[in-house]
Tab-separated table of C-alpha atoms and ligand atoms in Angstrom:
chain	number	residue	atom	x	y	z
A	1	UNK	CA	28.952	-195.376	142.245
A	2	UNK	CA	31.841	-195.180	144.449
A	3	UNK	CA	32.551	-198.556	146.210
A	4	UNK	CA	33.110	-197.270	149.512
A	5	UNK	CA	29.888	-195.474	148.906
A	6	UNK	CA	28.299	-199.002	147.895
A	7	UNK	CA	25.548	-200.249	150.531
A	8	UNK	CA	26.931	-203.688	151.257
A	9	UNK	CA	25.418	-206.053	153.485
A	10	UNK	CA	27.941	-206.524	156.025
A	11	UNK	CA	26.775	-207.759	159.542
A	12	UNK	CA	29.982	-206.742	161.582
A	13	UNK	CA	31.360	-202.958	160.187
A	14	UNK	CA	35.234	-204.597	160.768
A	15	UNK	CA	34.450	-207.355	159.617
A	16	UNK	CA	34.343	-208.813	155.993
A	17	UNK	CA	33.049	-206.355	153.399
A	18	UNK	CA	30.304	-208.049	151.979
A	19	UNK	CA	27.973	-208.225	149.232
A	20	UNK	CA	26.272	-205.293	147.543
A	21	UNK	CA	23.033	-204.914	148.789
A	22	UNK	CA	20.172	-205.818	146.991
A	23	UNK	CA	17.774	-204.425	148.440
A	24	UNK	CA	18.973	-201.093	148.158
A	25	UNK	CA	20.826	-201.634	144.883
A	26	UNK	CA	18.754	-203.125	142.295
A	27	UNK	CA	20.464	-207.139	141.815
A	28	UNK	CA	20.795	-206.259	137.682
A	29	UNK	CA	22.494	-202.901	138.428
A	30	UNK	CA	26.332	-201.870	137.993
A	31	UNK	CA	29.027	-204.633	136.807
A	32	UNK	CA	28.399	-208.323	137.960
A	33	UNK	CA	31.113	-209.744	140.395
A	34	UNK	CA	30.558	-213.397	141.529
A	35	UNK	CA	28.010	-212.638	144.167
A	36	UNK	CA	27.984	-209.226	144.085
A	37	UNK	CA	30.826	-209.247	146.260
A	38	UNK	CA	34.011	-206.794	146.460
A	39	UNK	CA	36.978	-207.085	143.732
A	40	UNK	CA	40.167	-207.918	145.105
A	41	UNK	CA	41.433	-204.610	144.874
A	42	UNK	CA	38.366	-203.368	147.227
A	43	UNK	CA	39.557	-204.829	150.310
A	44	UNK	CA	42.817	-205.739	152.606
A	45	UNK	CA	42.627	-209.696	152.095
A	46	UNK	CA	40.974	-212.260	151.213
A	47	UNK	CA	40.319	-215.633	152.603
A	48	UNK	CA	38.437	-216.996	149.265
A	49	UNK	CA	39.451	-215.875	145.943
A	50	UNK	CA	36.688	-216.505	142.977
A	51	UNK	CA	38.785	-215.927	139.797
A	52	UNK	CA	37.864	-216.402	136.388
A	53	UNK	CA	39.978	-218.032	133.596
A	54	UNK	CA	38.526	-217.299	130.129
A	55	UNK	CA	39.918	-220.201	127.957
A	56	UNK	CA	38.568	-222.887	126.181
A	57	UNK	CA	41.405	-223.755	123.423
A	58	UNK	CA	41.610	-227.325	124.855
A	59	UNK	CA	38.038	-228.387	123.859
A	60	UNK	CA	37.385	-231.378	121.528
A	61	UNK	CA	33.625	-230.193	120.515
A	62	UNK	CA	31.776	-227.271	121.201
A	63	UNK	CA	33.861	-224.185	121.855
A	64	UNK	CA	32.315	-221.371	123.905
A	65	UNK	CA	33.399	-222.001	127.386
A	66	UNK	CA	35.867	-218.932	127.755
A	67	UNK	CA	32.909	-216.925	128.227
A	68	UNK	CA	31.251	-219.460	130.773
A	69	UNK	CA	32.955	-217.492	134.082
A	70	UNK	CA	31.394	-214.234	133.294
A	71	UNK	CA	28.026	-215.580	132.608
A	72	UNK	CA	28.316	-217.361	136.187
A	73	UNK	CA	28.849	-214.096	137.579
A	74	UNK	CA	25.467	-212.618	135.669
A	75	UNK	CA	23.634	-215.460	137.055
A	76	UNK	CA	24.992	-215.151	140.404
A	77	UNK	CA	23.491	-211.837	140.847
A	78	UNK	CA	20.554	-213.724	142.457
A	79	UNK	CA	22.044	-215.620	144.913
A	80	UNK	CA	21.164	-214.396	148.513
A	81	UNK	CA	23.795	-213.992	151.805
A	82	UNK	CA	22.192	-216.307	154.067
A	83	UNK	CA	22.658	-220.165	152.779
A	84	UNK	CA	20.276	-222.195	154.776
A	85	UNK	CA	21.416	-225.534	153.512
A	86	UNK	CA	24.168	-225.537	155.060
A	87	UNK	CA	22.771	-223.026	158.234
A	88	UNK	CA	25.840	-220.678	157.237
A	89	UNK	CA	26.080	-216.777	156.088
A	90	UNK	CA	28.974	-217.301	153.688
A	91	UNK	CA	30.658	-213.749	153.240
A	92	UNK	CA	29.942	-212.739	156.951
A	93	UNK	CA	32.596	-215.668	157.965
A	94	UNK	CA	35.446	-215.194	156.209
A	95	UNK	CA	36.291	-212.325	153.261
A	96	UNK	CA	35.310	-213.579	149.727
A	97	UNK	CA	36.165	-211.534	147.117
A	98	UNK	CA	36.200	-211.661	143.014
A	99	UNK	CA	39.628	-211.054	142.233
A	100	UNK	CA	39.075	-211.115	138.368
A	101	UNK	CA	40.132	-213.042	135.312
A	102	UNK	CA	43.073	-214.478	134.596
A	103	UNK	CA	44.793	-213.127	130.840
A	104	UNK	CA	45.741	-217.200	129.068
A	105	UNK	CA	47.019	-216.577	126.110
A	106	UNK	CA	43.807	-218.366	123.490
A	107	UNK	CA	46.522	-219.283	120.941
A	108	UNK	CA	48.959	-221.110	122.837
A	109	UNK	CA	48.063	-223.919	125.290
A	110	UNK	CA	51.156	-224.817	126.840
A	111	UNK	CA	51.523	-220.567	127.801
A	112	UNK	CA	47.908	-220.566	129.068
A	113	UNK	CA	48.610	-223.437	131.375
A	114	UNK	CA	52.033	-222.035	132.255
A	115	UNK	CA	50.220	-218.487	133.245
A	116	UNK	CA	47.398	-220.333	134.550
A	117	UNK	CA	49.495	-221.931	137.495
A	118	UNK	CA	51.782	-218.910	137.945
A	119	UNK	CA	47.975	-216.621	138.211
A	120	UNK	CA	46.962	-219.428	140.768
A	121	UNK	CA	50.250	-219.246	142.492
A	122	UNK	CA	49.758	-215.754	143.251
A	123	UNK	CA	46.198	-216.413	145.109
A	124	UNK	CA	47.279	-219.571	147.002
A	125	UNK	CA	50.417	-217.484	148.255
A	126	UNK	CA	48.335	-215.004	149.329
A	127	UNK	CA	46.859	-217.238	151.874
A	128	UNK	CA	43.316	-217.466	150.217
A	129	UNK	CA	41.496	-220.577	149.303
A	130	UNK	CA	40.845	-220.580	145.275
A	131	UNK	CA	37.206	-221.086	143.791
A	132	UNK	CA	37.751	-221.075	139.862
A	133	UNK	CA	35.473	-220.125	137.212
A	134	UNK	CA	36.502	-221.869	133.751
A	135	UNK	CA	37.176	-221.952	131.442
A	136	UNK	CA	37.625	-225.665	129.711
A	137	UNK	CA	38.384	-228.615	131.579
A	138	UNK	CA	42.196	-228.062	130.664
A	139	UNK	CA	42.617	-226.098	133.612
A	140	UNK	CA	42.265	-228.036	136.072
A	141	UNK	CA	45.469	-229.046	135.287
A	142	UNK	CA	47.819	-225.969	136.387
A	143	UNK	CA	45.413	-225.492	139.288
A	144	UNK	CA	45.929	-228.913	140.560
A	145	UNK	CA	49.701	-228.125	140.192
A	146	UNK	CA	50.007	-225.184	142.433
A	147	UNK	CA	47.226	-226.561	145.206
A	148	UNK	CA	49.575	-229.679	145.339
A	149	UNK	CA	52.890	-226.596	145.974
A	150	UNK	CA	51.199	-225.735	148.406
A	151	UNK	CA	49.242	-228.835	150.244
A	152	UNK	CA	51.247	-231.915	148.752
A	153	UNK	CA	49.134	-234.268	146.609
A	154	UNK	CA	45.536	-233.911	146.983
A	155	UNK	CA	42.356	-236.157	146.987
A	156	UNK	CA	40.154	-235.471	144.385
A	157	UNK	CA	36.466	-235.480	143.580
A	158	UNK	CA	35.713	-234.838	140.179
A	159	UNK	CA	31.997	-234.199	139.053
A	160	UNK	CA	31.509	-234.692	134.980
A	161	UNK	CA	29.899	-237.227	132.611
A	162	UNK	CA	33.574	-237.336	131.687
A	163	UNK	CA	36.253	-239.725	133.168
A	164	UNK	CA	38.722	-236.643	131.662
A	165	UNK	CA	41.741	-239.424	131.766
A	166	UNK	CA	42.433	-239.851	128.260
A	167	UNK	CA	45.563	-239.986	126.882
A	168	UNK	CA	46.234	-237.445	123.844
A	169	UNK	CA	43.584	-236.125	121.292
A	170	UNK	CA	45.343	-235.015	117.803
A	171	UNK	CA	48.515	-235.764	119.986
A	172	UNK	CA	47.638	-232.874	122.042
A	173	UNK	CA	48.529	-233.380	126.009
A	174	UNK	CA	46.953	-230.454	127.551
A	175	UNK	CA	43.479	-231.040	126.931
A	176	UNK	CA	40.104	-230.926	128.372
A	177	UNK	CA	39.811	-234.940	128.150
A	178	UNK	CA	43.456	-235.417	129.594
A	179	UNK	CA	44.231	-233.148	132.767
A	180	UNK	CA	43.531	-235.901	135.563
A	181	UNK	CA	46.061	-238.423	133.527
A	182	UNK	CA	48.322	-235.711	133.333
A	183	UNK	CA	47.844	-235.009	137.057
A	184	UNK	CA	48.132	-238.487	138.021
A	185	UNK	CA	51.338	-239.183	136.305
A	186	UNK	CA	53.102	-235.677	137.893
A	187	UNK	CA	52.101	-237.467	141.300
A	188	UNK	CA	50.107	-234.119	142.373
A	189	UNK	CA	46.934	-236.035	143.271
A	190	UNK	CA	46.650	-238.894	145.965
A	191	UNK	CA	46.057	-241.714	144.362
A	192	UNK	CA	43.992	-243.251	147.559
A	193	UNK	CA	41.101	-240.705	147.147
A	194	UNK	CA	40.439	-240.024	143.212
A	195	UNK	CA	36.735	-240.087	142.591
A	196	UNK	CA	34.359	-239.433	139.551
A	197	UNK	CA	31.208	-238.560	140.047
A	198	UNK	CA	28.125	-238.413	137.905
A	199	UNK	CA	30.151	-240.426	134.917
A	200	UNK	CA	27.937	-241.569	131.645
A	201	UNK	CA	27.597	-241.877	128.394
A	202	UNK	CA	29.653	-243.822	125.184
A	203	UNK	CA	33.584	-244.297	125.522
A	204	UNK	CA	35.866	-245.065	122.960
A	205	UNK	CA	36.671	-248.769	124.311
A	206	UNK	CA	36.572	-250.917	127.572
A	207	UNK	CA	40.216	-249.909	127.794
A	208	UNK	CA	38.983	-246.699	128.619
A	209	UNK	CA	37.980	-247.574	131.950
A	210	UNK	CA	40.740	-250.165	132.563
A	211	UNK	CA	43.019	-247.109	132.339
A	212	UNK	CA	41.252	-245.094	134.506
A	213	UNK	CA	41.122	-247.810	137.430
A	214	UNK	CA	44.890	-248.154	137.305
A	215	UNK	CA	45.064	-244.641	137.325
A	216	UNK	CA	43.533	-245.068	140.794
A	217	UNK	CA	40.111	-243.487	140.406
A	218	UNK	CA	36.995	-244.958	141.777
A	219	UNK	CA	33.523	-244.323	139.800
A	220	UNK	CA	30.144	-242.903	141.174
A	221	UNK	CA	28.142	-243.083	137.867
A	222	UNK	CA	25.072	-241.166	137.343
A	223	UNK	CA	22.715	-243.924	137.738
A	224	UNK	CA	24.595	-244.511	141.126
A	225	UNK	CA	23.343	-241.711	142.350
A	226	UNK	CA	20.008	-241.877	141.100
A	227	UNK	CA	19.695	-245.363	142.860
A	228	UNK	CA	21.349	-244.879	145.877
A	229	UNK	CA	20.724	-241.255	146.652
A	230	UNK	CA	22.687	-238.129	147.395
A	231	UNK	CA	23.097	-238.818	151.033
A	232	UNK	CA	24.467	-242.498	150.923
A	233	UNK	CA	27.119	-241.398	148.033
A	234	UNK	CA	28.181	-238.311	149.791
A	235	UNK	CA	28.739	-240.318	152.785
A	236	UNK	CA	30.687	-243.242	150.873
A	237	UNK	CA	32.782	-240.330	149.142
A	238	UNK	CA	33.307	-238.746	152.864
A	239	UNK	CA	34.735	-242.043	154.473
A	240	UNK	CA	37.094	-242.299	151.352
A	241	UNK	CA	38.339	-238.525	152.056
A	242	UNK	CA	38.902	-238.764	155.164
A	243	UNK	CA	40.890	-235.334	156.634
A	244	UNK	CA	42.979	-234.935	153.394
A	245	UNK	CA	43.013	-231.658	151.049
A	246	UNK	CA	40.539	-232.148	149.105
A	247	UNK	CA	40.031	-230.298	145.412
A	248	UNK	CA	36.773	-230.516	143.830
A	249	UNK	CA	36.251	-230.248	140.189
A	250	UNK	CA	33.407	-229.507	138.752
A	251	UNK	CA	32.487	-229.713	135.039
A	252	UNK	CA	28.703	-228.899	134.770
A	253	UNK	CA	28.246	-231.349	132.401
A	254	UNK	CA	28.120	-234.208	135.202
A	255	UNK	CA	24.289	-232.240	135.072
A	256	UNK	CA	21.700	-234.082	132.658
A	257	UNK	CA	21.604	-231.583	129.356
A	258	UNK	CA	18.049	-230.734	130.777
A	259	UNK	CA	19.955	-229.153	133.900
A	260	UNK	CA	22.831	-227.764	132.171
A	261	UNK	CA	22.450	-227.316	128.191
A	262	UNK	CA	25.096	-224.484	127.616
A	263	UNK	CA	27.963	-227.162	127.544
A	264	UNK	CA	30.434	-228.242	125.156
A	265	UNK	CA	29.965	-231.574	125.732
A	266	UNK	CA	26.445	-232.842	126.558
A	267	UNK	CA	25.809	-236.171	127.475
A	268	UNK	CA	21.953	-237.404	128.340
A	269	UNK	CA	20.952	-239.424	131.022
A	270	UNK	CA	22.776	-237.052	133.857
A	271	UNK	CA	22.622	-235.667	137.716
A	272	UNK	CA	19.751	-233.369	138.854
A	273	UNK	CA	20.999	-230.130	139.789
A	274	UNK	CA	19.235	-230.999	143.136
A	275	UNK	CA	21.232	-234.053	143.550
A	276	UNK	CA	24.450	-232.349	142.695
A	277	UNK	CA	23.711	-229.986	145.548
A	278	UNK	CA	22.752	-231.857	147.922
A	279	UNK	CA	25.950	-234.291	147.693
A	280	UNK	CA	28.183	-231.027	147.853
A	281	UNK	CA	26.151	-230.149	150.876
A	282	UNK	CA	27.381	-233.525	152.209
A	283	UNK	CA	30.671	-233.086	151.518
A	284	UNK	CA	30.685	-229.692	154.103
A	285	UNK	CA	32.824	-231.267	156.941
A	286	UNK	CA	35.317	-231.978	154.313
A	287	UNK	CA	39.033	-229.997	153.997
A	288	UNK	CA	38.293	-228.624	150.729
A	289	UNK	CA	41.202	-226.422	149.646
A	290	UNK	CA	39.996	-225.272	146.653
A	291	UNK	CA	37.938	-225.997	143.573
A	292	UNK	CA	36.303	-225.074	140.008
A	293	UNK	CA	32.910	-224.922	138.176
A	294	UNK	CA	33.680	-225.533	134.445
A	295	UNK	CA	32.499	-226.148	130.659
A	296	UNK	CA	29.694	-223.518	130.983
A	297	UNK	CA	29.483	-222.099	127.178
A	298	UNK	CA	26.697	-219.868	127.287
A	299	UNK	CA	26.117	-219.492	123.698
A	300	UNK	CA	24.200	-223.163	124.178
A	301	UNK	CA	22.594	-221.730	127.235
A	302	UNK	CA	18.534	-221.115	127.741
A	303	UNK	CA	17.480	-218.637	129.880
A	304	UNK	CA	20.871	-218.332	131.832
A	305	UNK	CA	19.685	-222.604	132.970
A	306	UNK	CA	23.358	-223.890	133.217
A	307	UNK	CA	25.066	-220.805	134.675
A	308	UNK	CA	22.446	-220.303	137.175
A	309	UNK	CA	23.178	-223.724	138.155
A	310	UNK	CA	26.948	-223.327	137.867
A	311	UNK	CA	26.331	-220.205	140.490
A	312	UNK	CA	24.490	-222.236	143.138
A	313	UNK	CA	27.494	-225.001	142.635
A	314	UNK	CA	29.882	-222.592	143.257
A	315	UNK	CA	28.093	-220.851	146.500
A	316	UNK	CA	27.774	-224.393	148.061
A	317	UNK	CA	31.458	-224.776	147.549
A	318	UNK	CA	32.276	-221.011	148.823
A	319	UNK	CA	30.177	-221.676	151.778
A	320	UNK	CA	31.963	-224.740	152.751
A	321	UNK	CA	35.099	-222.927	152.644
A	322	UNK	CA	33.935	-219.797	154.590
A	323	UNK	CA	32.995	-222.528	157.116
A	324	UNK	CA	36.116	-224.386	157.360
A	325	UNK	CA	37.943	-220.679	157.772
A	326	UNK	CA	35.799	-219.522	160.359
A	327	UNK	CA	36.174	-222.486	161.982
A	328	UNK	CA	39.881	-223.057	162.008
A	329	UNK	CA	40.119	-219.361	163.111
A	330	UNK	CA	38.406	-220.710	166.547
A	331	UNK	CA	40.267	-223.684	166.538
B	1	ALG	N1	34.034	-232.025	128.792
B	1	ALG	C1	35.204	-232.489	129.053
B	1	ALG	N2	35.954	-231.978	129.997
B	1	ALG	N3	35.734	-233.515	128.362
B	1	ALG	C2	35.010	-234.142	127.314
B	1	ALG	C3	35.887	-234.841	126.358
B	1	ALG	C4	35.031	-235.809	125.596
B	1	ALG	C5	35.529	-236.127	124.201
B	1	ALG	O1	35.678	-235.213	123.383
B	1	ALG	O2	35.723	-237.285	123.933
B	2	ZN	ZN1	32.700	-233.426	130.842
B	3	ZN	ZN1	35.492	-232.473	132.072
């Protein structure tokens, strides 16, 4: 089907090409983009990027997770163009598009995260905001490097069962335990808004967390948000934000294994999808300059469970940056 032949669901005719539309093109037909939205090369500009970087070299357990962005983009067939959560018809504000994987090399690290920066270099540059679809943790890494090119040192508000701070495993520094260590000591985060959210499970010592406080981060466990509720912690985390760039990363194992199974990692005793939702949802009036959904490995997946999960994350987090464009367009 020719593209410019493609029914899309696009409100305004000049304004941003939307999604294809599914209810004149079967949602499980033709080649799945996040959303069903255009590629890159299908429109002028874009204000959002989705991207996909297939690489999972840095894990310590399960491998699988290079293939996690592409089963995102299966699952994301389903979402819908009006968002009422948030009261908010994503692609009709700004122009989303999926502008396609990024080539890191699956042999070497230190060239993946080298090409991995330089890919996200490119999108930043070109003015759009950058929604990542890992991909291992490890990448968080060159992405935090070129955000903080571009914005300066960012807060952060990282979503995992994992406080991802560790030092070196087999003596390896790029990692997907190690990337917000590494970040902290290149001084690209702002190390007076570093949150983890949704943190569990066995560490390897006390120490573990010692390090991590005097690496600056504050901790939202799990059973913090089951006590206290979405809405109180996304409130506390809001206050602590404040009007900086903010990144959000998030690896979907900060979801209970019953939520997310197709993950590397697992840990039990997690976040509800609902409540992971609902604190993004919170987080709306927030500057978020860009973010990623990672660790989906689909080969551990049930009936698509963690990447249709992993799309919904990723549509709240679109959303809030279509608003935040639209809105500093009128500003
Ligand atoms: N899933 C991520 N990103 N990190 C987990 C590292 C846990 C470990 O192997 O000790
Ligand atoms: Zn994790
Ligand atoms: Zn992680």
């Amino acid at each position: 089907m020719n593209p410019n032949e493609t029914p899309r669901v696009q409100p305004d005719p000049n304004g941003p090409v939307g999604p294809v539309d599914s209810s004149l093109v079967p949602r499980y037909a033709g080649p799945a983009t996040f959303a069903r939205l255009p590629r890159l090369d299908e429109v002028d500009s874009a204000d959002v990027a989705v991207v996909g970087v297939p690489f999972d070299t840095g894990v310590s357990y399960r491998p699988g997770a290079r293939f996690g962005g592409n089963a995102i983009r299966e699952a994301s067939r389903l979402l819908r163009p009006y968002n009422p959560a948030q009261d908010t018809s994503p692609f009709a504000l700004a122009q989303v598009v999926d502008a396609g994987d990024v080539a890191a090399n699956p042999f070497n690290i230190n060239e993946a995260v080298e090409t991995i920066e330089a890919a996200a270099d490119g999108i930043l540059g070109s003015g759009a905001r950058m929604m990542t679809l890992g991909g291992d943790h490890t990448i968080a890494l060159p992405l935090l490097r070129s955000v903080a090119k571009k914005h300066g040192p960012v807060a952060l508000l990282h979503f995992d069962a994992h406080l991802d701070t560790w030092d070196t495993y087999f003596g390896a520094e790029y990692t997907h335990g190690t990337p917000f260590r590494r970040a902290v000591e290149e001084g690209i985060l702002d190390t007076s808004a570093l949150s983890h959210v949704g943190t569990r499970g066995p560490l390897y010592g006390k120490q573990d967390l010692t390090d991590d406080e005097k690496l600056g981060f504050g901790i939202v466990t799990s059973a913090d948000v089951y006590r206290r509720g979405a809405d109180e912690v996304a409130d506390q985390l809001r206050q602590r934000i404040g009007d900086r760039p903010l990144y959000i990363s998030i690896d979907i194992d900060c979801l209970d294994p019953a939520h997310a199974p197709g993950t590397g990692t697992p840990e039990a005793g997690g976040m509800t999808s609902r409540e992971l939702l609902e604190i993004l949802r919170g987080l709306a009036s927030c500057n978020l300059v860009s973010a990623d959904v990672v660790e989906v490995a689909p080969a551990y997946d049930h009936a698509e469970i963690t990447a249709v999960a992993a799309s919904h994350t990723a549509y709240e987090l679109t959303t809030i940056m279509s608003r935040q464009i639209a809105a500093s367009r009128t500003a």
